[in-house]
PDB file of C-alpha atoms in Angstrom:
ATOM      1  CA  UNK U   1     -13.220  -4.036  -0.884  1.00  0.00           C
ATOM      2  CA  UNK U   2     -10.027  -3.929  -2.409  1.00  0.00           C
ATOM      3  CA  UNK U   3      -8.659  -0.580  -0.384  1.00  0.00           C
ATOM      4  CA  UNK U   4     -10.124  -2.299   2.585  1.00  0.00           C
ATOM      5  CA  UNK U   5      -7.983  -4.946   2.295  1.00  0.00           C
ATOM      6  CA  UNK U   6      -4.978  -2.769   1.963  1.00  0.00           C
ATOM      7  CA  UNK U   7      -6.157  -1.015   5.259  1.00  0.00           C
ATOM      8  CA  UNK U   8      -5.775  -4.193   6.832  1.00  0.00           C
ATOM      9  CA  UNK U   9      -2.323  -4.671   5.737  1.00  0.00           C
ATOM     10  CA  UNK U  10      -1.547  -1.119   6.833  1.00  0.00           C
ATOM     11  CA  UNK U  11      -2.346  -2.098  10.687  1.00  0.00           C
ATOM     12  CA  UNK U  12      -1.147  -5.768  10.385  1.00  0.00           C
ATOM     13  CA  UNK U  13       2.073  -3.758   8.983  1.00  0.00           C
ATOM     14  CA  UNK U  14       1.786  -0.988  12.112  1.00  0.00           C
ATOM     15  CA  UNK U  15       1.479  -3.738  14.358  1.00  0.00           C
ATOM     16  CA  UNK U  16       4.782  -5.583  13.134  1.00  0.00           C
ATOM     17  CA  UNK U  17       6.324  -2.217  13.590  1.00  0.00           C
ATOM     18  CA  UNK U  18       5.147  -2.140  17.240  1.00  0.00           C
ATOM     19  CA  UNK U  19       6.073  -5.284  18.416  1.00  0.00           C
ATOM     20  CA  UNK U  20       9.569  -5.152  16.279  1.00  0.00           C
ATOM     21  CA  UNK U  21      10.592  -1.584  17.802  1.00  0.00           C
ATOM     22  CA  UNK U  22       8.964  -2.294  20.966  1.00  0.00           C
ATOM     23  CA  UNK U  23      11.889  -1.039  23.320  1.00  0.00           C
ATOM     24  CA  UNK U  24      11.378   2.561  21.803  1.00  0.00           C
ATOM     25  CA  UNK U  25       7.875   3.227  23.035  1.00  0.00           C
ATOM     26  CA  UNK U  26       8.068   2.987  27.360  1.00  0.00           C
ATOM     27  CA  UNK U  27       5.258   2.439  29.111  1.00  0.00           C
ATOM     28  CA  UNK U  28       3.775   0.364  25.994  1.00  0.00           C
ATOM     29  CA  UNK U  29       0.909  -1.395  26.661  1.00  0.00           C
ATOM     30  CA  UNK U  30      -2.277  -3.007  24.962  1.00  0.00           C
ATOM     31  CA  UNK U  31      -4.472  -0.099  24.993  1.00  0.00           C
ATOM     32  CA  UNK U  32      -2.080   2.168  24.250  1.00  0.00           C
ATOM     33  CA  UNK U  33      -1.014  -0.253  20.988  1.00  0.00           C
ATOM     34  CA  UNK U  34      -4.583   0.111  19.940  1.00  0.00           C
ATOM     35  CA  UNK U  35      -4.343   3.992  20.183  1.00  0.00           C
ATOM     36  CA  UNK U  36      -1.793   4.127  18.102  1.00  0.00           C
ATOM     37  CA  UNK U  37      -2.994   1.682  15.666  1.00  0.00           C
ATOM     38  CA  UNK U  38      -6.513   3.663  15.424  1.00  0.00           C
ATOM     39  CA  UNK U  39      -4.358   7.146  15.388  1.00  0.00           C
ATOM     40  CA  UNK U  40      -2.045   5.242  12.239  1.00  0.00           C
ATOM     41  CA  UNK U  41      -5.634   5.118  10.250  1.00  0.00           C
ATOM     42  CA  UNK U  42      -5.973   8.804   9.623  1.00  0.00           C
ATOM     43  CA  UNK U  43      -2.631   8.443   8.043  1.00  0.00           C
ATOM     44  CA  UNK U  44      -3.096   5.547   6.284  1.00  0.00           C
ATOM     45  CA  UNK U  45      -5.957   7.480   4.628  1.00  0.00           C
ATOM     46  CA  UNK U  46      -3.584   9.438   3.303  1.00  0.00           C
ATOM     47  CA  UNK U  47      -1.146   7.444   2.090  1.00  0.00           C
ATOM     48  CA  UNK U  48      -3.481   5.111   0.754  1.00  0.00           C
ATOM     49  CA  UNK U  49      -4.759   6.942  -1.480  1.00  0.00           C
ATOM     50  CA  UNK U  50      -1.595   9.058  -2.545  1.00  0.00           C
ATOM     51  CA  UNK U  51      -0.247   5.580  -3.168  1.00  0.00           C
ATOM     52  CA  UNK U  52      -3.572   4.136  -4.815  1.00  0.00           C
ATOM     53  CA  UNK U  53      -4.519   7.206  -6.716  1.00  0.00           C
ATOM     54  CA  UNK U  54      -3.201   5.358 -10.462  1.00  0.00           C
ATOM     55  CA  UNK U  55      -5.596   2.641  -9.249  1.00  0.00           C
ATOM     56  CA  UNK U  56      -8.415   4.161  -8.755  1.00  0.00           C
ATOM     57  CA  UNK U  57      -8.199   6.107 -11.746  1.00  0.00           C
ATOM     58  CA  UNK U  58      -7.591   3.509 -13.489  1.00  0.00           C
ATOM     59  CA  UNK U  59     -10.640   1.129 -11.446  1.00  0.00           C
ATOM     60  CA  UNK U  60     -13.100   3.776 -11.728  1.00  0.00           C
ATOM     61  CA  UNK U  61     -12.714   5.488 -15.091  1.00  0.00           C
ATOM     62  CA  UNK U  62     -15.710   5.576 -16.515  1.00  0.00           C
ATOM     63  CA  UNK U  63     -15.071   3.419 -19.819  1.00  0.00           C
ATOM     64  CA  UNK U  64     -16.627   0.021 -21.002  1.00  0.00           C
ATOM     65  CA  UNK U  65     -13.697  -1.969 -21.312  1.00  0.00           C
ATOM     66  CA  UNK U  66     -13.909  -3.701 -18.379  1.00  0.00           C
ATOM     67  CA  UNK U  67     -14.575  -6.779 -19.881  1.00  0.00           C
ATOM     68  CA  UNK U  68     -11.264  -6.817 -22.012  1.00  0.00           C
ATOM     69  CA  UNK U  69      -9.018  -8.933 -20.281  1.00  0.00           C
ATOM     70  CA  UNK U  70      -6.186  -6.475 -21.041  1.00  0.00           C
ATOM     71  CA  UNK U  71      -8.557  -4.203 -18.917  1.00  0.00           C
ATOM     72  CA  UNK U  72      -8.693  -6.474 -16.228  1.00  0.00           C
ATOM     73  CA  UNK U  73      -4.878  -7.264 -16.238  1.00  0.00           C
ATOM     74  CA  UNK U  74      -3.790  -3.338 -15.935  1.00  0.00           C
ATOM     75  CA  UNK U  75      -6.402  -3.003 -13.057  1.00  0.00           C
ATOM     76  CA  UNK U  76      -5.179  -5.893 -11.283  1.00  0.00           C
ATOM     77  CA  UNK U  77      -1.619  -4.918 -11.798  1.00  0.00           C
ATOM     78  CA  UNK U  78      -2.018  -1.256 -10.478  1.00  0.00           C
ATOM     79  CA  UNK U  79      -3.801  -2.475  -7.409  1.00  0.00           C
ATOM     80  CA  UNK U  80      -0.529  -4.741  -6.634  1.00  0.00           C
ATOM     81  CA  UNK U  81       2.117  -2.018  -7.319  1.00  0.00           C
ATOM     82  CA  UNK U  82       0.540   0.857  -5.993  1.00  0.00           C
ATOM     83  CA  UNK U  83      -0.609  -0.953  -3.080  1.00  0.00           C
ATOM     84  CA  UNK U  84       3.380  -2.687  -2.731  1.00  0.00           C
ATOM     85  CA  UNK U  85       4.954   0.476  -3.135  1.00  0.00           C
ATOM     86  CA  UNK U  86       3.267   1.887   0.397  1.00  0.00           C
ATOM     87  CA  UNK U  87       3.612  -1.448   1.881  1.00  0.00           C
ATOM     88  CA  UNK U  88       6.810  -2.072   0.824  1.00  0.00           C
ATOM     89  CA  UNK U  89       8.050   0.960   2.284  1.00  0.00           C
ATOM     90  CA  UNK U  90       6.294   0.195   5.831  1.00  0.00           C
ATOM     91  CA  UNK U  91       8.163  -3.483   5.388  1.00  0.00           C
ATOM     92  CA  UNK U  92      11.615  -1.591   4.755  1.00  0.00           C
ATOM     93  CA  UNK U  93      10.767   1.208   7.583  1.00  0.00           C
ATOM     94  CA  UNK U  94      10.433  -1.602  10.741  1.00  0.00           C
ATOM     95  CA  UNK U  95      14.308  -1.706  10.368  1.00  0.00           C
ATOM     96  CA  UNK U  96      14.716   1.655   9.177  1.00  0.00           C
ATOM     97  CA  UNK U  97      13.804   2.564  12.703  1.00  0.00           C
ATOM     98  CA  UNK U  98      15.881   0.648  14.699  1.00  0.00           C
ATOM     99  CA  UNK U  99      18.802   2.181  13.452  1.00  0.00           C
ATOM    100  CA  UNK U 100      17.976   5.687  12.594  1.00  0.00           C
ATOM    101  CA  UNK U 101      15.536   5.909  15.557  1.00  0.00           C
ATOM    102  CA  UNK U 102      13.209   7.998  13.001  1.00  0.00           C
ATOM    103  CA  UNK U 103      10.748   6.757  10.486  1.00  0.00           C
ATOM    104  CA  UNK U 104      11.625   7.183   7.250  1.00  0.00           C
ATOM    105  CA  UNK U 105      11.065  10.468   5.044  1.00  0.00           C
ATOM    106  CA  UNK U 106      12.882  12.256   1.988  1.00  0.00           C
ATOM    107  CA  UNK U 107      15.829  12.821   4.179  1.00  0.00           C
ATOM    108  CA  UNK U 108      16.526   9.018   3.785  1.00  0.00           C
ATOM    109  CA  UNK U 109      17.776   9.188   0.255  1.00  0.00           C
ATOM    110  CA  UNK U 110      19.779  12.305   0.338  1.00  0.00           C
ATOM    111  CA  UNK U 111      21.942  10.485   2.899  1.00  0.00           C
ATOM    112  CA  UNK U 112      22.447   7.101   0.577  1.00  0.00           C
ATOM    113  CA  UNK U 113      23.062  10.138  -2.569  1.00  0.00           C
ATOM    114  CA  UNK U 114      26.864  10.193  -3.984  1.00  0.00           C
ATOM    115  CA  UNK U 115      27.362   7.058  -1.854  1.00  0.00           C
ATOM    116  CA  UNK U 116      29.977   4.647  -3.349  1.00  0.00           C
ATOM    117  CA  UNK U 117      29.109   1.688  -1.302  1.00  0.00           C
ATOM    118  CA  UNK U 118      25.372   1.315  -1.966  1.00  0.00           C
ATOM    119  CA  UNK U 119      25.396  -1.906  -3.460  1.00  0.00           C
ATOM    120  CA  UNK U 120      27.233  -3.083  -0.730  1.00  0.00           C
ATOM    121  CA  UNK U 121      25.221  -1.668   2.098  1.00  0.00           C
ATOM    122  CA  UNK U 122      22.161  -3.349  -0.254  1.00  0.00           C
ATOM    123  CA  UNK U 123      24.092  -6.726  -0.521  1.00  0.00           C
ATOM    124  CA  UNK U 124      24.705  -6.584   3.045  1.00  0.00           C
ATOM    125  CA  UNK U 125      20.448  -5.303   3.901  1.00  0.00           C
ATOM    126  CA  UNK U 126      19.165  -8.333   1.702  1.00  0.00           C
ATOM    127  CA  UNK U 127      21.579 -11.031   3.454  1.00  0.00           C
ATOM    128  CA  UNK U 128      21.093  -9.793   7.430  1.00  0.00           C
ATOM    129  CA  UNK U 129      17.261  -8.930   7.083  1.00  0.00           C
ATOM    130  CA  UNK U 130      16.028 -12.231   4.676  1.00  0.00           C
ATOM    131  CA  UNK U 131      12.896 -12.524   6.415  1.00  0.00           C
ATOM    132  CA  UNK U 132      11.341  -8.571   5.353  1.00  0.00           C
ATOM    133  CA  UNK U 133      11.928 -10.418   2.241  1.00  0.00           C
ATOM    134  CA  UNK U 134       9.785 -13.161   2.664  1.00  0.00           C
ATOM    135  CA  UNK U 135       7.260 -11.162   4.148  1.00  0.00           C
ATOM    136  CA  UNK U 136       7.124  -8.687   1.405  1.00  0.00           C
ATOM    137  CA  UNK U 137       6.273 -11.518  -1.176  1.00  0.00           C
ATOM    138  CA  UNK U 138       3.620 -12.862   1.055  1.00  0.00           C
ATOM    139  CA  UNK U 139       1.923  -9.194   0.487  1.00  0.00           C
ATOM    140  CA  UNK U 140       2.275  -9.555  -2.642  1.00  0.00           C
ATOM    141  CA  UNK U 141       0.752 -12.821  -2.673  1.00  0.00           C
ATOM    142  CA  UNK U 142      -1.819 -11.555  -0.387  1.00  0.00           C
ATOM    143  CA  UNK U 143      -2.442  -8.669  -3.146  1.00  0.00           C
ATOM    144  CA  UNK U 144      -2.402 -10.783  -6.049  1.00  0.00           C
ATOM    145  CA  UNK U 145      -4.821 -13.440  -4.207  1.00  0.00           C
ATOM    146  CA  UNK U 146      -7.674 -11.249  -2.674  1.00  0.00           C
ATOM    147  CA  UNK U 147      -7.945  -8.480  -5.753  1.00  0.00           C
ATOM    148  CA  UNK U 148     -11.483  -8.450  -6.732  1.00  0.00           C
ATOM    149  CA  UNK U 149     -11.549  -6.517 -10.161  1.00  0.00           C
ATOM    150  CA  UNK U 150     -14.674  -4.161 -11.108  1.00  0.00           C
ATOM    151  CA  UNK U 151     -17.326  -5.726 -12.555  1.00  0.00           C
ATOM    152  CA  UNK U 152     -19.359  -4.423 -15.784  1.00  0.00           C
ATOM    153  CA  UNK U 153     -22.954  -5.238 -16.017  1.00  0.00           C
ATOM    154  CA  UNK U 154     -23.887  -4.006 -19.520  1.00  0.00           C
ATOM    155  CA  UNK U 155     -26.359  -1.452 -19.593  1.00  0.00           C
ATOM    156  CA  UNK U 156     -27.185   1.200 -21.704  1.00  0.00           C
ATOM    157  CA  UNK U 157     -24.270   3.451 -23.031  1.00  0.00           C
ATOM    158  CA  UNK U 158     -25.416   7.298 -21.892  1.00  0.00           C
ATOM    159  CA  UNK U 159     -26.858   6.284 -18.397  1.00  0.00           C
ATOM    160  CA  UNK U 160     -23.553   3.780 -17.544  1.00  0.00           C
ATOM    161  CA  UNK U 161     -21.113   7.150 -18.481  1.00  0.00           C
ATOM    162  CA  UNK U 162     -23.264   9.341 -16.539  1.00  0.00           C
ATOM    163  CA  UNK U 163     -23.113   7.491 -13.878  1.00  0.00           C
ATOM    164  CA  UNK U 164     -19.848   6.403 -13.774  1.00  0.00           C
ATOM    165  CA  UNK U 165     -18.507   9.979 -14.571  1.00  0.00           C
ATOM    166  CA  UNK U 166     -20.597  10.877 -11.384  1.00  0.00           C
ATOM    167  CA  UNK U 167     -19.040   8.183  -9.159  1.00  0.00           C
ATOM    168  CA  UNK U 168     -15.732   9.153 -10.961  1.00  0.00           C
ATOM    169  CA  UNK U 169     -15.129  12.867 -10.109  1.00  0.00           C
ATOM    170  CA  UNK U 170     -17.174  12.492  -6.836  1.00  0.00           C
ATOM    171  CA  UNK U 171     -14.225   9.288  -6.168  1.00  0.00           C
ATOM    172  CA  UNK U 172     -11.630  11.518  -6.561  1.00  0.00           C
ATOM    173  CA  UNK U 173     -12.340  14.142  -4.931  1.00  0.00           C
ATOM    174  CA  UNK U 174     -12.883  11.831  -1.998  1.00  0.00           C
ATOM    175  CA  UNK U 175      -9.383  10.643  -2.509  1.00  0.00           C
ATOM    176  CA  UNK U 176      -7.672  13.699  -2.814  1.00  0.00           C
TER     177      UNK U 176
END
């Protein structure tokens, strides 16, 4: 449920990107706007789970402390961050974009490296484009709010690690 909900946020976050670069696809139309946003899903796969992989771990390690509240706090707080960190960067990319006409990749921050006026250009970033800021703290909100932590039902020791160490390593391999 929980990576599902971060799926959603990947299109809702694809679809912003649309609609705010609009003038650099021609021809755009609706069906072609649901191509790409079905197309987008085999990468958000991807990302998703390179970004969500400390979560997951973390969610489906096969250990009884999920009823620590510690527990529960760590798992709740990986699911945010991991799941920020991509969607931050799709927030940050819609005006990425517009000026560089690219999305962004590595080669972003070897052109910011051994620059002087950083803090400037940030300065300048947080005053003309408020509203990416606004929106990125409503998906955190959105995070925080619909996280549904994993549940532990009590059972016997030996069968709970067996099985969990099953739906562990099987999990992972999945995600990789």
């Amino acid at each position: 449920r929980n990576l599902l909900i971060v799926f959603v946020l990947y299109t809702i976050s694809r679809i912003i990107f649309i609609l705010a670069n609009v003038d650099a696809f021609p021809g755009l139309n609706i069906i072609k706007s649901l191509k790409y946003c079905l197309a987008g899903l085999r990468f958000d796969c991807s990302a998703i789970m390179y970004t969500m992989l400390p979560y997951i771990v973390i969610a489906l390690a096969p250990v009884t402390l999920r009823t620590s509240k510690i527990y529960k706090i760590i798992t709740r707080l990986s699911y945010v961050m991991c799941a920020f960190v991509g969607l931050g960067l799709n927030i940050f990319d819609i005006v990425y974009f517009a000026f560089d006409g690219r999305r962004m990749t590595s080669t972003f921050f070897n052109e910011f490296s051994g620059n002087d006026n950083n803090f400037i250009i940030a300065i300048k970033g947080i005053i003309s484009f408020w509203y990416l800021y606004l929106l990125g703290a409503l998906v955190l909100f959105v995070l925080y709010r619909l996280y549904r932590g994993p549940v532990y039902r009590g059972r016997r020791v030996l069968p709970y690690y067996l099985t969990h160490s099953a739906i562990f390593l099987f999990s992972l391999g999945m995600a990789v």
